[in-house]
Amino acid sequence: ADVPSSSTGINALETLLKRIIPIIEDTFKSLTTDAVQRESFKMHILNGIDRLLKQVDVNLDAAGGAGDDEVEVEVPDDDGDNTGRNFAYDTFKKINQSITSAYEMLGNPEDRNMFKKYLLINVGLYFDKFDDELSTTPDYQSPEDAGFGGEEEVAL
């Protein structure tokens, strides 16, 4: 069995990530037409999570309890066909309640700070991992689709 962290916030985060990362990954890896779609999806998801946690903070601070306001995902969109944004919106609807529930359970301010900080960092790192997997897996796209001129590996 895994040894729990000394932070309840980190333990709650680990449980949450096990629930939401597969949902994010499946959708992200399905966006294979254009890397711009994935970048748009990534930015919308990260911004949505950030805004959601800020909204929960406001609700908890103001009401002393949970609010039920919907958080809209708003990011300037470079995705010309809006595919990334649309998929992010749909995916966010699937994960926002899990995030809210996990975050609202944390009454300790330090736990909430750790959870918030490391949720965004971890989701960002997962996006990097998924991008690397896509760029090295021919099943998902050709090097030309990824913007590479040939078959050679490109170091970033």
PDB file of C-alpha atoms in Angstrom:
ATOM      1  CA  ALA A   1       0.000   0.000   0.000  1.00  0.00           C
ATOM      2  CA  ASP A   2       1.096   3.531  -0.680  1.00  0.00           C
ATOM      3  CA  VAL A   3       2.290   5.520   2.301  1.00  0.00           C
ATOM      4  CA  PRO A   4       0.102   8.602   2.692  1.00  0.00           C
ATOM      5  CA  SER A   5       1.610  12.067   2.532  1.00  0.00           C
ATOM      6  CA  SER A   6       1.923  14.109   5.711  1.00  0.00           C
ATOM      7  CA  SER A   7      -0.534  16.550   4.074  1.00  0.00           C
ATOM      8  CA  THR A   8      -4.236  15.727   3.951  1.00  0.00           C
ATOM      9  CA  GLY A   9      -4.454  18.141   1.011  1.00  0.00           C
ATOM     10  CA  ILE A  10      -1.928  16.097  -0.978  1.00  0.00           C
ATOM     11  CA  ASN A  11      -3.700  12.844  -0.083  1.00  0.00           C
ATOM     12  CA  ALA A  12      -7.007  14.313  -1.304  1.00  0.00           C
ATOM     13  CA  LEU A  13      -5.253  15.497  -4.456  1.00  0.00           C
ATOM     14  CA  GLU A  14      -3.839  12.027  -5.205  1.00  0.00           C
ATOM     15  CA  THR A  15      -7.306  10.525  -4.906  1.00  0.00           C
ATOM     16  CA  LEU A  16      -8.765  13.224  -7.156  1.00  0.00           C
ATOM     17  CA  LEU A  17      -6.054  12.834  -9.824  1.00  0.00           C
ATOM     18  CA  LYS A  18      -6.762   9.089 -10.056  1.00  0.00           C
ATOM     19  CA  ARG A  19     -10.370  10.018 -10.865  1.00  0.00           C
ATOM     20  CA  ILE A  20      -9.931  12.939 -13.299  1.00  0.00           C
ATOM     21  CA  ILE A  21      -6.683  12.272 -15.191  1.00  0.00           C
ATOM     22  CA  PRO A  22      -8.045   9.321 -17.222  1.00  0.00           C
ATOM     23  CA  ILE A  23     -10.989  11.498 -18.344  1.00  0.00           C
ATOM     24  CA  ILE A  24      -8.666  14.343 -19.348  1.00  0.00           C
ATOM     25  CA  GLU A  25      -6.218  11.964 -21.040  1.00  0.00           C
ATOM     26  CA  ASP A  26      -8.812  10.202 -23.176  1.00  0.00           C
ATOM     27  CA  THR A  27     -10.151  13.460 -24.552  1.00  0.00           C
ATOM     28  CA  PHE A  28      -6.745  15.118 -24.995  1.00  0.00           C
ATOM     29  CA  LYS A  29      -5.369  12.148 -26.930  1.00  0.00           C
ATOM     30  CA  SER A  30      -8.418  12.130 -29.212  1.00  0.00           C
ATOM     31  CA  LEU A  31      -7.588  15.631 -30.474  1.00  0.00           C
ATOM     32  CA  THR A  32      -5.228  14.539 -33.249  1.00  0.00           C
ATOM     33  CA  THR A  33      -6.122  16.770 -36.198  1.00  0.00           C
ATOM     34  CA  ASP A  34      -4.039  19.709 -35.044  1.00  0.00           C
ATOM     35  CA  ALA A  35      -1.737  20.450 -32.122  1.00  0.00           C
ATOM     36  CA  VAL A  36      -3.588  23.769 -31.738  1.00  0.00           C
ATOM     37  CA  GLN A  37      -6.682  21.817 -30.660  1.00  0.00           C
ATOM     38  CA  ARG A  38      -4.730  20.148 -27.866  1.00  0.00           C
ATOM     39  CA  GLU A  39      -3.114  23.406 -26.757  1.00  0.00           C
ATOM     40  CA  SER A  40      -6.516  25.098 -26.654  1.00  0.00           C
ATOM     41  CA  PHE A  41      -7.978  22.146 -24.714  1.00  0.00           C
ATOM     42  CA  LYS A  42      -5.082  22.270 -22.235  1.00  0.00           C
ATOM     43  CA  MET A  43      -5.369  26.024 -21.636  1.00  0.00           C
ATOM     44  CA  HIS A  44      -9.147  25.836 -21.202  1.00  0.00           C
ATOM     45  CA  ILE A  45      -8.917  22.963 -18.710  1.00  0.00           C
ATOM     46  CA  LEU A  46      -6.151  24.604 -16.636  1.00  0.00           C
ATOM     47  CA  ASN A  47      -7.940  27.954 -16.644  1.00  0.00           C
ATOM     48  CA  GLY A  48     -11.216  26.264 -15.753  1.00  0.00           C
ATOM     49  CA  ILE A  49      -9.642  24.484 -12.778  1.00  0.00           C
ATOM     50  CA  ASP A  50      -8.014  27.706 -11.568  1.00  0.00           C
ATOM     51  CA  ARG A  51     -11.274  29.654 -11.862  1.00  0.00           C
ATOM     52  CA  LEU A  52     -13.254  26.849 -10.201  1.00  0.00           C
ATOM     53  CA  LEU A  53     -10.956  26.760  -7.152  1.00  0.00           C
ATOM     54  CA  LYS A  54     -11.099  30.560  -6.843  1.00  0.00           C
ATOM     55  CA  GLN A  55     -14.899  30.417  -7.017  1.00  0.00           C
ATOM     56  CA  VAL A  56     -15.020  27.722  -4.321  1.00  0.00           C
ATOM     57  CA  ASP A  57     -12.697  29.863  -2.156  1.00  0.00           C
ATOM     58  CA  VAL A  58     -15.041  32.841  -2.544  1.00  0.00           C
ATOM     59  CA  ASN A  59     -18.081  30.720  -1.748  1.00  0.00           C
ATOM     60  CA  LEU A  60     -16.455  29.095   1.288  1.00  0.00           C
ATOM     61  CA  ASP A  61     -15.141  32.406   2.613  1.00  0.00           C
ATOM     62  CA  ALA A  62     -18.359  34.358   2.036  1.00  0.00           C
ATOM     63  CA  ALA A  63     -20.960  31.768   2.970  1.00  0.00           C
ATOM     64  CA  GLY A  64     -19.009  29.615   5.350  1.00  0.00           C
ATOM     65  CA  GLY A  65     -20.114  26.733   3.154  1.00  0.00           C
ATOM     66  CA  ALA A  66     -20.302  25.537  -0.416  1.00  0.00           C
ATOM     67  CA  GLY A  67     -21.870  27.395  -3.297  1.00  0.00           C
ATOM     68  CA  ASP A  68     -23.306  25.856  -6.410  1.00  0.00           C
ATOM     69  CA  ASP A  69     -22.410  28.452  -9.026  1.00  0.00           C
ATOM     70  CA  GLU A  70     -21.425  27.105 -12.428  1.00  0.00           C
ATOM     71  CA  VAL A  71     -17.969  28.244 -13.485  1.00  0.00           C
ATOM     72  CA  GLU A  72     -17.674  29.085 -17.147  1.00  0.00           C
ATOM     73  CA  VAL A  73     -14.418  28.300 -18.892  1.00  0.00           C
ATOM     74  CA  GLU A  74     -13.208  31.452 -20.619  1.00  0.00           C
ATOM     75  CA  VAL A  75      -9.885  31.625 -22.395  1.00  0.00           C
ATOM     76  CA  PRO A  76      -8.906  33.627 -25.474  1.00  0.00           C
ATOM     77  CA  ASP A  77      -9.147  31.055 -28.236  1.00  0.00           C
ATOM     78  CA  ASP A  78      -6.473  30.578 -30.890  1.00  0.00           C
ATOM     79  CA  ASP A  79      -8.250  27.367 -31.930  1.00  0.00           C
ATOM     80  CA  GLY A  80      -9.864  28.541 -35.180  1.00  0.00           C
ATOM     81  CA  ASP A  81     -12.431  25.754 -35.328  1.00  0.00           C
ATOM     82  CA  ASN A  82     -13.134  25.862 -31.555  1.00  0.00           C
ATOM     83  CA  THR A  83     -12.616  22.100 -31.279  1.00  0.00           C
ATOM     84  CA  GLY A  84     -10.228  22.324 -28.315  1.00  0.00           C
ATOM     85  CA  ARG A  85     -12.536  24.703 -26.477  1.00  0.00           C
ATOM     86  CA  ASN A  86     -15.613  22.568 -27.138  1.00  0.00           C
ATOM     87  CA  PHE A  87     -13.953  19.364 -25.941  1.00  0.00           C
ATOM     88  CA  ALA A  88     -12.559  21.175 -22.890  1.00  0.00           C
ATOM     89  CA  TYR A  89     -16.002  22.471 -21.991  1.00  0.00           C
ATOM     90  CA  ASP A  90     -17.484  18.966 -22.220  1.00  0.00           C
ATOM     91  CA  THR A  91     -14.589  17.418 -20.263  1.00  0.00           C
ATOM     92  CA  PHE A  92     -14.705  20.136 -17.610  1.00  0.00           C
ATOM     93  CA  LYS A  93     -18.388  19.370 -16.975  1.00  0.00           C
ATOM     94  CA  LYS A  94     -17.313  15.765 -16.212  1.00  0.00           C
ATOM     95  CA  ILE A  95     -14.571  16.698 -13.716  1.00  0.00           C
ATOM     96  CA  ASN A  96     -15.625  19.950 -12.031  1.00  0.00           C
ATOM     97  CA  GLN A  97     -17.857  18.326  -9.390  1.00  0.00           C
ATOM     98  CA  SER A  98     -15.093  15.906  -8.374  1.00  0.00           C
ATOM     99  CA  ILE A  99     -12.651  18.818  -8.015  1.00  0.00           C
ATOM    100  CA  THR A 100     -15.153  20.917  -6.078  1.00  0.00           C
ATOM    101  CA  SER A 101     -16.067  18.062  -3.724  1.00  0.00           C
ATOM    102  CA  ALA A 102     -12.446  17.183  -2.963  1.00  0.00           C
ATOM    103  CA  TYR A 103     -11.474  20.827  -2.397  1.00  0.00           C
ATOM    104  CA  GLU A 104     -14.492  21.637  -0.215  1.00  0.00           C
ATOM    105  CA  MET A 105     -13.626  18.739   2.121  1.00  0.00           C
ATOM    106  CA  LEU A 106     -10.424  20.523   3.119  1.00  0.00           C
ATOM    107  CA  GLY A 107     -11.001  22.876   6.027  1.00  0.00           C
ATOM    108  CA  ASN A 108      -7.343  23.501   6.816  1.00  0.00           C
ATOM    109  CA  PRO A 109      -5.997  26.516   4.876  1.00  0.00           C
ATOM    110  CA  GLU A 110      -2.585  24.877   4.389  1.00  0.00           C
ATOM    111  CA  ASP A 111      -4.218  21.731   2.993  1.00  0.00           C
ATOM    112  CA  ARG A 112      -6.266  23.862   0.607  1.00  0.00           C
ATOM    113  CA  ASN A 113      -3.166  25.768  -0.509  1.00  0.00           C
ATOM    114  CA  MET A 114      -1.205  22.553  -1.136  1.00  0.00           C
ATOM    115  CA  PHE A 115      -4.142  20.998  -2.995  1.00  0.00           C
ATOM    116  CA  LYS A 116      -4.672  24.061  -5.208  1.00  0.00           C
ATOM    117  CA  LYS A 117      -0.990  24.569  -6.015  1.00  0.00           C
ATOM    118  CA  TYR A 118      -0.208  20.960  -6.793  1.00  0.00           C
ATOM    119  CA  LEU A 119      -3.450  20.266  -8.666  1.00  0.00           C
ATOM    120  CA  LEU A 120      -2.532  22.824 -11.329  1.00  0.00           C
ATOM    121  CA  ILE A 121       1.119  21.704 -11.417  1.00  0.00           C
ATOM    122  CA  ASN A 122       0.185  18.020 -11.730  1.00  0.00           C
ATOM    123  CA  VAL A 123      -2.462  18.516 -14.405  1.00  0.00           C
ATOM    124  CA  GLY A 124       0.048  20.632 -16.365  1.00  0.00           C
ATOM    125  CA  LEU A 125       2.677  17.896 -16.055  1.00  0.00           C
ATOM    126  CA  TYR A 126       0.187  15.272 -17.215  1.00  0.00           C
ATOM    127  CA  PHE A 127      -0.558  17.392 -20.289  1.00  0.00           C
ATOM    128  CA  ASP A 128       3.181  17.488 -21.057  1.00  0.00           C
ATOM    129  CA  LYS A 129       3.360  13.701 -20.636  1.00  0.00           C
ATOM    130  CA  PHE A 130       0.372  13.143 -22.938  1.00  0.00           C
ATOM    131  CA  ASP A 131       1.857  15.484 -25.546  1.00  0.00           C
ATOM    132  CA  ASP A 132       5.152  13.549 -25.451  1.00  0.00           C
ATOM    133  CA  GLU A 133       3.291  10.260 -25.828  1.00  0.00           C
ATOM    134  CA  LEU A 134       1.353  11.564 -28.819  1.00  0.00           C
ATOM    135  CA  SER A 135       4.418  12.977 -30.541  1.00  0.00           C
ATOM    136  CA  THR A 136       6.261   9.662 -30.276  1.00  0.00           C
ATOM    137  CA  THR A 137       3.323   7.353 -31.100  1.00  0.00           C
ATOM    138  CA  PRO A 138       2.699   6.982 -34.847  1.00  0.00           C
ATOM    139  CA  ASP A 139      -0.724   5.419 -34.152  1.00  0.00           C
ATOM    140  CA  TYR A 140      -2.017   8.834 -33.157  1.00  0.00           C
ATOM    141  CA  GLN A 141      -0.478  11.051 -35.797  1.00  0.00           C
ATOM    142  CA  SER A 142       2.248  11.301 -38.356  1.00  0.00           C
ATOM    143  CA  PRO A 143       5.295  13.523 -37.826  1.00  0.00           C
ATOM    144  CA  GLU A 144       3.938  15.845 -40.521  1.00  0.00           C
ATOM    145  CA  ASP A 145       0.702  16.316 -38.551  1.00  0.00           C
ATOM    146  CA  ALA A 146       2.733  17.259 -35.492  1.00  0.00           C
ATOM    147  CA  GLY A 147       4.544  19.911 -37.538  1.00  0.00           C
ATOM    148  CA  PHE A 148       7.750  17.935 -38.068  1.00  0.00           C
ATOM    149  CA  GLY A 149       9.281  17.736 -41.509  1.00  0.00           C
ATOM    150  CA  GLY A 150      10.401  14.140 -41.351  1.00  0.00           C
ATOM    151  CA  GLU A 151      10.801  11.022 -39.251  1.00  0.00           C
ATOM    152  CA  GLU A 152      13.652  12.289 -37.077  1.00  0.00           C
ATOM    153  CA  GLU A 153      13.173  12.906 -33.370  1.00  0.00           C
ATOM    154  CA  VAL A 154      12.987  16.569 -32.425  1.00  0.00           C
ATOM    155  CA  ALA A 155      14.469  17.582 -29.093  1.00  0.00           C
ATOM    156  CA  LEU A 156      12.520  20.292 -27.312  1.00  0.00           C
TER     157      LEU A 156
END
